[in-house]
Amino acid sequence: MNTTSGRFLTIEQVAEELNCKSSLIRNLIHTGELRAFQGGARGLWRVGRQDLEDYVADAYRRTG
């Protein structure tokens, strides 16, 4: 994965790490497949780095 630092990632950063579109990440969040929360004054979505790692590990388990 990319070396984007920080505990929490934006939707765009997650999309960049997974090499996909932001719309897919939004869909994963809204369906509950990827944990995220809305934070800050503007209510922007944030994904915890560990939540992203867990999602990737679960994706490997499902396809393996």
mmCIF file as gemmi writes it, N, C-alpha and C atoms, coordinates in Angstrom:
data_model
loop_
_atom_site.group_PDB
_atom_site.id
_atom_site.type_symbol
_atom_site.label_atom_id
_atom_site.label_alt_id
_atom_site.label_comp_id
_atom_site.label_asym_id
_atom_site.label_entity_id
_atom_site.label_seq_id
_atom_site.pdbx_PDB_ins_code
_atom_site.Cartn_x
_atom_site.Cartn_y
_atom_site.Cartn_z
_atom_site.occupancy
_atom_site.B_iso_or_equiv
_atom_site.pdbx_formal_charge
_atom_site.auth_seq_id
_atom_site.auth_asym_id
_atom_site.pdbx_PDB_model_num
ATOM 1 N N . MET Axp A 1 ? 0.828 -1.19 0 1 0 ? 1 A 1
ATOM 2 C CA . MET Axp A 1 ? 0 0 0 1 0 ? 1 A 1
ATOM 3 C C . MET Axp A 1 ? 0.866 1.245 0 1 0 ? 1 A 1
ATOM 4 N N . ASN Axp A 2 ? 0.25 2.33 -0.28 1 0 ? 2 A 1
ATOM 5 C CA . ASN Axp A 2 ? 0.919 3.616 -0.306 1 0 ? 2 A 1
ATOM 6 C C . ASN Axp A 2 ? 1.414 3.979 1.081 1 0 ? 2 A 1
ATOM 7 N N . THR Axp A 3 ? 2.309 4.929 1.176 1 0 ? 3 A 1
ATOM 8 C CA . THR Axp A 3 ? 2.859 5.327 2.469 1 0 ? 3 A 1
ATOM 9 C C . THR Axp A 3 ? 2.173 6.563 3.032 1 0 ? 3 A 1
ATOM 10 N N . THR Axp A 4 ? 0.914 6.788 2.693 1 0 ? 4 A 1
ATOM 11 C CA . THR Axp A 4 ? 0.179 7.913 3.237 1 0 ? 4 A 1
ATOM 12 C C . THR Axp A 4 ? 0.175 7.791 4.751 1 0 ? 4 A 1
ATOM 13 N N . SER Axp A 5 ? 0.67 8.836 5.418 1 0 ? 5 A 1
ATOM 14 C CA . SER Axp A 5 ? 0.786 8.755 6.87 1 0 ? 5 A 1
ATOM 15 C C . SER Axp A 5 ? -0.487 9.263 7.529 1 0 ? 5 A 1
ATOM 16 N N . GLY Axp A 6 ? -0.603 8.984 8.805 1 0 ? 6 A 1
ATOM 17 C CA . GLY Axp A 6 ? -1.743 9.45 9.562 1 0 ? 6 A 1
ATOM 18 C C . GLY Axp A 6 ? -2.632 8.31 10.002 1 0 ? 6 A 1
ATOM 19 N N . ARG Axp A 7 ? -3.332 8.549 11.07 1 0 ? 7 A 1
ATOM 20 C CA . ARG Axp A 7 ? -4.212 7.52 11.631 1 0 ? 7 A 1
ATOM 21 C C . ARG Axp A 7 ? -5.504 7.396 10.845 1 0 ? 7 A 1
ATOM 22 N N . PHE Axp A 8 ? -5.985 8.522 10.311 1 0 ? 8 A 1
ATOM 23 C CA . PHE Axp A 8 ? -7.243 8.544 9.572 1 0 ? 8 A 1
ATOM 24 C C . PHE Axp A 8 ? -7.007 9.03 8.151 1 0 ? 8 A 1
ATOM 25 N N . LEU Axp A 9 ? -7.735 8.431 7.216 1 0 ? 9 A 1
ATOM 26 C CA . LEU Axp A 9 ? -7.587 8.745 5.8 1 0 ? 9 A 1
ATOM 27 C C . LEU Axp A 9 ? -8.886 9.306 5.244 1 0 ? 9 A 1
ATOM 28 N N . THR Axp A 10 ? -8.769 10.162 4.245 1 0 ? 10 A 1
ATOM 29 C CA . THR Axp A 10 ? -9.951 10.655 3.536 1 0 ? 10 A 1
ATOM 30 C C . THR Axp A 10 ? -10.394 9.592 2.535 1 0 ? 10 A 1
ATOM 31 N N . ILE Axp A 11 ? -11.573 9.76 2.011 1 0 ? 11 A 1
ATOM 32 C CA . ILE Axp A 11 ? -12.067 8.853 0.975 1 0 ? 11 A 1
ATOM 33 C C . ILE Axp A 11 ? -11.111 8.833 -0.212 1 0 ? 11 A 1
ATOM 34 N N . GLU Axp A 12 ? -10.606 9.985 -0.585 1 0 ? 12 A 1
ATOM 35 C CA . GLU Axp A 12 ? -9.701 10.077 -1.72 1 0 ? 12 A 1
ATOM 36 C C . GLU Axp A 12 ? -8.394 9.337 -1.451 1 0 ? 12 A 1
ATOM 37 N N . GLN Axp A 13 ? -7.874 9.432 -0.226 1 0 ? 13 A 1
ATOM 38 C CA . GLN Axp A 13 ? -6.641 8.716 0.115 1 0 ? 13 A 1
ATOM 39 C C . GLN Axp A 13 ? -6.852 7.204 0.088 1 0 ? 13 A 1
ATOM 40 N N . VAL Axp A 14 ? -7.999 6.755 0.587 1 0 ? 14 A 1
ATOM 41 C CA . VAL Axp A 14 ? -8.303 5.327 0.565 1 0 ? 14 A 1
ATOM 42 C C . VAL Axp A 14 ? -8.407 4.844 -0.883 1 0 ? 14 A 1
ATOM 43 N N . ALA Axp A 15 ? -9.094 5.616 -1.709 1 0 ? 15 A 1
ATOM 44 C CA . ALA Axp A 15 ? -9.24 5.254 -3.122 1 0 ? 15 A 1
ATOM 45 C C . ALA Axp A 15 ? -7.869 5.168 -3.795 1 0 ? 15 A 1
ATOM 46 N N . GLU Axp A 16 ? -6.986 6.082 -3.474 1 0 ? 16 A 1
ATOM 47 C CA . GLU Axp A 16 ? -5.645 6.063 -4.05 1 0 ? 16 A 1
ATOM 48 C C . GLU Axp A 16 ? -4.889 4.81 -3.596 1 0 ? 16 A 1
ATOM 49 N N . GLU Axp A 17 ? -4.986 4.465 -2.323 1 0 ? 17 A 1
ATOM 50 C CA . GLU Axp A 17 ? -4.282 3.278 -1.815 1 0 ? 17 A 1
ATOM 51 C C . GLU Axp A 17 ? -4.809 1.998 -2.446 1 0 ? 17 A 1
ATOM 52 N N . LEU Axp A 18 ? -6.116 1.939 -2.698 1 0 ? 18 A 1
ATOM 53 C CA . LEU Axp A 18 ? -6.719 0.743 -3.286 1 0 ? 18 A 1
ATOM 54 C C . LEU Axp A 18 ? -6.774 0.8 -4.807 1 0 ? 18 A 1
ATOM 55 N N . ASN Axp A 19 ? -6.32 1.918 -5.367 1 0 ? 19 A 1
ATOM 56 C CA . ASN Axp A 19 ? -6.304 2.1 -6.818 1 0 ? 19 A 1
ATOM 57 C C . ASN Axp A 19 ? -7.7 1.92 -7.413 1 0 ? 19 A 1
ATOM 58 N N . CYS Axp A 20 ? -8.649 2.668 -6.849 1 0 ? 20 A 1
ATOM 59 C CA . CYS Axp A 20 ? -10.027 2.608 -7.345 1 0 ? 20 A 1
ATOM 60 C C . CYS Axp A 20 ? -10.628 4.007 -7.267 1 0 ? 20 A 1
ATOM 61 N N . LYS Axp A 21 ? -11.882 4.121 -7.645 1 0 ? 21 A 1
ATOM 62 C CA . LYS Axp A 21 ? -12.562 5.415 -7.637 1 0 ? 21 A 1
ATOM 63 C C . LYS Axp A 21 ? -13.125 5.735 -6.258 1 0 ? 21 A 1
ATOM 64 N N . SER Axp A 22 ? -13.225 7.01 -5.963 1 0 ? 22 A 1
ATOM 65 C CA . SER Axp A 22 ? -13.798 7.477 -4.698 1 0 ? 22 A 1
ATOM 66 C C . SER Axp A 22 ? -15.232 7.001 -4.533 1 0 ? 22 A 1
ATOM 67 N N . SER Axp A 23 ? -15.957 6.888 -5.64 1 0 ? 23 A 1
ATOM 68 C CA . SER Axp A 23 ? -17.356 6.461 -5.567 1 0 ? 23 A 1
ATOM 69 C C . SER Axp A 23 ? -17.466 5.037 -5.028 1 0 ? 23 A 1
ATOM 70 N N . LEU Axp A 24 ? -16.511 4.169 -5.349 1 0 ? 24 A 1
ATOM 71 C CA . LEU Axp A 24 ? -16.517 2.811 -4.815 1 0 ? 24 A 1
ATOM 72 C C . LEU Axp A 24 ? -16.313 2.841 -3.301 1 0 ? 24 A 1
ATOM 73 N N . ILE Axp A 25 ? -15.399 3.673 -2.832 1 0 ? 25 A 1
ATOM 74 C CA . ILE Axp A 25 ? -15.145 3.779 -1.392 1 0 ? 25 A 1
ATOM 75 C C . ILE Axp A 25 ? -16.384 4.298 -0.678 1 0 ? 25 A 1
ATOM 76 N N . ARG Axp A 26 ? -17.043 5.3 -1.251 1 0 ? 26 A 1
ATOM 77 C CA . ARG Axp A 26 ? -18.281 5.815 -0.649 1 0 ? 26 A 1
ATOM 78 C C . ARG Axp A 26 ? -19.339 4.709 -0.56 1 0 ? 26 A 1
ATOM 79 N N . ASN Axp A 27 ? -19.436 3.903 -1.602 1 0 ? 27 A 1
ATOM 80 C CA . ASN Axp A 27 ? -20.393 2.806 -1.611 1 0 ? 27 A 1
ATOM 81 C C . ASN Axp A 27 ? -20.054 1.785 -0.519 1 0 ? 27 A 1
ATOM 82 N N . LEU Axp A 28 ? -18.779 1.433 -0.379 1 0 ? 28 A 1
ATOM 83 C CA . LEU Axp A 28 ? -18.36 0.492 0.658 1 0 ? 28 A 1
ATOM 84 C C . LEU Axp A 28 ? -18.687 1.028 2.053 1 0 ? 28 A 1
ATOM 85 N N . ILE Axp A 29 ? -18.533 2.325 2.241 1 0 ? 29 A 1
ATOM 86 C CA . ILE Axp A 29 ? -18.86 2.947 3.53 1 0 ? 29 A 1
ATOM 87 C C . ILE Axp A 29 ? -20.365 2.883 3.771 1 0 ? 29 A 1
ATOM 88 N N . HIS Axp A 30 ? -21.144 3.254 2.781 1 0 ? 30 A 1
ATOM 89 C CA . HIS Axp A 30 ? -22.606 3.306 2.955 1 0 ? 30 A 1
ATOM 90 C C . HIS Axp A 30 ? -23.235 1.929 3.096 1 0 ? 30 A 1
ATOM 91 N N . THR Axp A 31 ? -22.604 0.903 2.558 1 0 ? 31 A 1
ATOM 92 C CA . THR Axp A 31 ? -23.137 -0.455 2.725 1 0 ? 31 A 1
ATOM 93 C C . THR Axp A 31 ? -22.615 -1.112 3.999 1 0 ? 31 A 1
ATOM 94 N N . GLY Axp A 32 ? -21.671 -0.454 4.675 1 0 ? 32 A 1
ATOM 95 C CA . GLY Axp A 32 ? -21.141 -0.984 5.92 1 0 ? 32 A 1
ATOM 96 C C . GLY Axp A 32 ? -19.983 -1.951 5.747 1 0 ? 32 A 1
ATOM 97 N N . GLU Axp A 33 ? -19.522 -2.135 4.524 1 0 ? 33 A 1
ATOM 98 C CA . GLU Axp A 33 ? -18.389 -3.047 4.286 1 0 ? 33 A 1
ATOM 99 C C . GLU Axp A 33 ? -17.068 -2.452 4.766 1 0 ? 33 A 1
ATOM 100 N N . LEU Axp A 34 ? -16.986 -1.13 4.783 1 0 ? 34 A 1
ATOM 101 C CA . LEU Axp A 34 ? -15.785 -0.435 5.233 1 0 ? 34 A 1
ATOM 102 C C . LEU Axp A 34 ? -16.199 0.544 6.326 1 0 ? 34 A 1
ATOM 103 N N . ARG Axp A 35 ? -15.615 0.367 7.506 1 0 ? 35 A 1
ATOM 104 C CA . ARG Axp A 35 ? -15.946 1.246 8.63 1 0 ? 35 A 1
ATOM 105 C C . ARG Axp A 35 ? -15.384 2.638 8.4 1 0 ? 35 A 1
ATOM 106 N N . ALA Axp A 36 ? -16.179 3.645 8.741 1 0 ? 36 A 1
ATOM 107 C CA . ALA Axp A 36 ? -15.768 5.037 8.609 1 0 ? 36 A 1
ATOM 108 C C . ALA Axp A 36 ? -16.643 5.884 9.527 1 0 ? 36 A 1
ATOM 109 N N . PHE Axp A 37 ? -16.24 7.129 9.711 1 0 ? 37 A 1
ATOM 110 C CA . PHE Axp A 37 ? -17.044 8.048 10.511 1 0 ? 37 A 1
ATOM 111 C C . PHE Axp A 37 ? -16.966 9.431 9.888 1 0 ? 37 A 1
ATOM 112 N N . GLN Axp A 38 ? -17.959 10.234 10.236 1 0 ? 38 A 1
ATOM 113 C CA . GLN Axp A 38 ? -17.962 11.612 9.773 1 0 ? 38 A 1
ATOM 114 C C . GLN Axp A 38 ? -17.432 12.475 10.897 1 0 ? 38 A 1
ATOM 115 N N . GLY Axp A 39 ? -16.413 13.266 10.597 1 0 ? 39 A 1
ATOM 116 C CA . GLY Axp A 39 ? -15.82 14.079 11.634 1 0 ? 39 A 1
ATOM 117 C C . GLY Axp A 39 ? -15.454 15.459 11.133 1 0 ? 39 A 1
ATOM 118 N N . GLY Axp A 40 ? -15.133 16.304 12.081 1 0 ? 40 A 1
ATOM 119 C CA . GLY Axp A 40 ? -14.74 17.667 11.747 1 0 ? 40 A 1
ATOM 120 C C . GLY Axp A 40 ? -15.93 18.563 11.512 1 0 ? 40 A 1
ATOM 121 N N . ALA Axp A 41 ? -15.641 19.818 11.344 1 0 ? 41 A 1
ATOM 122 C CA . ALA Axp A 41 ? -16.683 20.831 11.179 1 0 ? 41 A 1
ATOM 123 C C . ALA Axp A 41 ? -17.514 20.604 9.913 1 0 ? 41 A 1
ATOM 124 N N . ARG Axp A 42 ? -16.884 20.048 8.874 1 0 ? 42 A 1
ATOM 125 C CA . ARG Axp A 42 ? -17.6 19.848 7.609 1 0 ? 42 A 1
ATOM 126 C C . ARG Axp A 42 ? -18.2 18.461 7.482 1 0 ? 42 A 1
ATOM 127 N N . GLY Axp A 43 ? -17.983 17.613 8.47 1 0 ? 43 A 1
ATOM 128 C CA . GLY Axp A 43 ? -18.573 16.282 8.436 1 0 ? 43 A 1
ATOM 129 C C . GLY Axp A 43 ? -18.031 15.384 7.35 1 0 ? 43 A 1
ATOM 130 N N . LEU Axp A 44 ? -16.746 15.534 7.045 1 0 ? 44 A 1
ATOM 131 C CA . LEU Axp A 44 ? -16.136 14.714 6.002 1 0 ? 44 A 1
ATOM 132 C C . LEU Axp A 44 ? -15.889 13.301 6.525 1 0 ? 44 A 1
ATOM 133 N N . TRP Axp A 45 ? -16.023 12.328 5.643 1 0 ? 45 A 1
ATOM 134 C CA . TRP Axp A 45 ? -15.8 10.939 6.02 1 0 ? 45 A 1
ATOM 135 C C . TRP Axp A 45 ? -14.327 10.678 6.227 1 0 ? 45 A 1
ATOM 136 N N . ARG Axp A 46 ? -14.031 9.884 7.259 1 0 ? 46 A 1
ATOM 137 C CA . ARG Axp A 46 ? -12.668 9.456 7.559 1 0 ? 46 A 1
ATOM 138 C C . ARG Axp A 46 ? -12.668 7.943 7.796 1 0 ? 46 A 1
ATOM 139 N N . VAL Axp A 47 ? -11.624 7.298 7.325 1 0 ? 47 A 1
ATOM 140 C CA . VAL Axp A 47 ? -11.46 5.857 7.494 1 0 ? 47 A 1
ATOM 141 C C . VAL Axp A 47 ? -10.2 5.651 8.329 1 0 ? 47 A 1
ATOM 142 N N . GLY Axp A 48 ? -10.32 4.885 9.387 1 0 ? 48 A 1
ATOM 143 C CA . GLY Axp A 48 ? -9.152 4.571 10.19 1 0 ? 48 A 1
ATOM 144 C C . GLY Axp A 48 ? -8.211 3.659 9.418 1 0 ? 48 A 1
ATOM 145 N N . ARG Axp A 49 ? -6.913 3.894 9.582 1 0 ? 49 A 1
ATOM 146 C CA . ARG Axp A 49 ? -5.938 3.073 8.874 1 0 ? 49 A 1
ATOM 147 C C . ARG Axp A 49 ? -6.129 1.589 9.2 1 0 ? 49 A 1
ATOM 148 N N . GLN Axp A 50 ? -6.407 1.263 10.463 1 0 ? 50 A 1
ATOM 149 C CA . GLN Axp A 50 ? -6.605 -0.133 10.85 1 0 ? 50 A 1
ATOM 150 C C . GLN Axp A 50 ? -7.876 -0.695 10.211 1 0 ? 50 A 1
ATOM 151 N N . ASP Axp A 51 ? -8.915 0.132 10.084 1 0 ? 51 A 1
ATOM 152 C CA . ASP Axp A 51 ? -10.148 -0.318 9.42 1 0 ? 51 A 1
ATOM 153 C C . ASP Axp A 51 ? -9.879 -0.651 7.955 1 0 ? 51 A 1
ATOM 154 N N . LEU Axp A 52 ? -9.035 0.131 7.312 1 0 ? 52 A 1
ATOM 155 C CA . LEU Axp A 52 ? -8.672 -0.159 5.928 1 0 ? 52 A 1
ATOM 156 C C . LEU Axp A 52 ? -7.88 -1.459 5.855 1 0 ? 52 A 1
ATOM 157 N N . GLU Axp A 53 ? -6.925 -1.633 6.762 1 0 ? 53 A 1
ATOM 158 C CA . GLU Axp A 53 ? -6.134 -2.865 6.782 1 0 ? 53 A 1
ATOM 159 C C . GLU Axp A 53 ? -7.034 -4.081 7.031 1 0 ? 53 A 1
ATOM 160 N N . ASP Axp A 54 ? -8.004 -3.933 7.929 1 0 ? 54 A 1
ATOM 161 C CA . ASP Axp A 54 ? -8.935 -5.024 8.208 1 0 ? 54 A 1
ATOM 162 C C . ASP Axp A 54 ? -9.788 -5.349 6.988 1 0 ? 54 A 1
ATOM 163 N N . TYR Axp A 55 ? -10.234 -4.326 6.27 1 0 ? 55 A 1
ATOM 164 C CA . TYR Axp A 55 ? -11.036 -4.529 5.065 1 0 ? 55 A 1
ATOM 165 C C . TYR Axp A 55 ? -10.228 -5.312 4.02 1 0 ? 55 A 1
ATOM 166 N N . VAL Axp A 56 ? -8.973 -4.925 3.82 1 0 ? 56 A 1
ATOM 167 C CA . VAL Axp A 56 ? -8.122 -5.598 2.844 1 0 ? 56 A 1
ATOM 168 C C . VAL Axp A 56 ? -7.891 -7.053 3.255 1 0 ? 56 A 1
ATOM 169 N N . ALA Axp A 57 ? -7.606 -7.279 4.53 1 0 ? 57 A 1
ATOM 170 C CA . ALA Axp A 57 ? -7.382 -8.652 5.004 1 0 ? 57 A 1
ATOM 171 C C . ALA Axp A 57 ? -8.634 -9.497 4.815 1 0 ? 57 A 1
ATOM 172 N N . ASP Axp A 58 ? -9.805 -8.925 5.087 1 0 ? 58 A 1
ATOM 173 C CA . ASP Axp A 58 ? -11.058 -9.663 4.913 1 0 ? 58 A 1
ATOM 174 C C . ASP Axp A 58 ? -11.305 -9.954 3.428 1 0 ? 58 A 1
ATOM 175 N N . ALA Axp A 59 ? -10.964 -9.019 2.561 1 0 ? 59 A 1
ATOM 176 C CA . ALA Axp A 59 ? -11.115 -9.227 1.125 1 0 ? 59 A 1
ATOM 177 C C . ALA Axp A 59 ? -10.243 -10.383 0.655 1 0 ? 59 A 1
ATOM 178 N N . TYR Axp A 60 ? -9.031 -10.482 1.187 1 0 ? 60 A 1
ATOM 179 C CA . TYR Axp A 60 ? -8.155 -11.607 0.847 1 0 ? 60 A 1
ATOM 180 C C . TYR Axp A 60 ? -8.743 -12.923 1.325 1 0 ? 60 A 1
ATOM 181 N N . ARG Axp A 61 ? -9.309 -12.93 2.545 1 0 ? 61 A 1
ATOM 182 C CA . ARG Axp A 61 ? -9.909 -14.16 3.079 1 0 ? 61 A 1
ATOM 183 C C . ARG Axp A 61 ? -11.084 -14.617 2.212 1 0 ? 61 A 1
ATOM 184 N N . ARG Axp A 62 ? -11.9 -13.666 1.757 1 0 ? 62 A 1
ATOM 185 C CA . ARG Axp A 62 ? -13.072 -14.019 0.95 1 0 ? 62 A 1
ATOM 186 C C . ARG Axp A 62 ? -12.689 -14.554 -0.412 1 0 ? 62 A 1
ATOM 187 N N . THR Axp A 63 ? -11.575 -14.109 -0.962 1 0 ? 63 A 1
ATOM 188 C CA . THR Axp A 63 ? -11.189 -14.546 -2.3 1 0 ? 63 A 1
ATOM 189 C C . THR Axp A 63 ? -10.239 -15.732 -2.281 1 0 ? 63 A 1
ATOM 190 N N . GLY Axp A 64 ? -9.719 -16.063 -1.098 1 0 ? 64 A 1
ATOM 191 C CA . GLY Axp A 64 ? -8.699 -17.096 -1.009 1 0 ? 64 A 1
ATOM 192 C C . GLY Axp A 64 ? -9.267 -18.43 -0.812 1 0 ? 64 A 1
